[in-house]
Amino acid sequence: MKIFDKENKISSLVSTNSNLLPVINRFGIQLGFKEKTIAEICAEKNVNPDFFLAIVNTYTNENYFPEEELLEFSPLLLIDYLKTTHKYYNEYVLPKIERLLDAVMKTCRENCSSLKMISTFYQKFKVELHIHLTQEDEKVFPYIIDLYHNRRLTEGKTIGAYEDEHTSVEEKLSDLKNLAIKYLEPTYDSNAMNEFLQTLFQFEKDLYDHARIEDLILVKQVMRIEESLKTNAAR
Ligand SMILES: [Fe+2]
Ligand SMILES: [Fe+2]
């Protein structure tokens, strides 16, 4: 798999992996790249090119994970990126999935119980995801920002509990997909259903990479800060 560098044309990034378009947009970079390189666009948009490359390469290659490199970036940079991603999920992806699901439901004429079950599962997944994203936006990220700026531990608060929370959200999405693939009664319009399912698959991949960045980079960074503060306090 190709690893992108600063001298690559930004257009080649999108031609290689069109899923990168929303990722690139989160950095404020939009289409109309002309012949510009990644370095040129990043300078223009005031984006840290190393951080940009670490993120796009992580999304493109399953096996590429520049942990050490990414651990060097400020957690604030990462939090900004993660928050923009949450906004993209809440304001664009989830409403889109709902619209597509509604469209499938409308095509069902009889025997719609399994389709209704999909809708119930989707609602459960959405509630859980919403709680998770809100918790990160309102509790976890502010905790990290405070820790980073003030270099002070707060009694009873650590990043530890935050670590394995992703599994439950990912499981709900996987259940939803399996239910549709294995047990759905074929009483709906196939094209509408496929569009819904493909969007779900794409979202699953995006969520997975998002969680990977949080667990393997952000949590690690914060643990390092907490450890060093504990060591200093013990001296
Ligand atoms: Fe997140
Ligand atoms: Fe998360």
PDB file of C-alpha atoms and ligand atoms in Angstrom, residues 132 136 162 166 210 214, ligand 2:
ATOM      1  CA  HIS A 132     -20.215   8.264  23.651  1.00  0.00           C
ATOM      2  CA  GLU A 136     -15.874  12.751  24.790  1.00  0.00           C
ATOM      3  CA  TYR A 162     -12.029   5.916  28.756  1.00  0.00           C
ATOM      4  CA  HIS A 166     -15.385   1.773  21.958  1.00  0.00           C
ATOM      5  CA  HIS A 210     -11.447   7.184  14.560  1.00  0.00           C
ATOM      6  CA  GLU A 214      -8.274   7.833  20.090  1.00  0.00           C
TER       7      GLU A 214
HETATM    8 FE    FE B   2     -14.446   7.511  20.885  1.00  0.00          FE
END
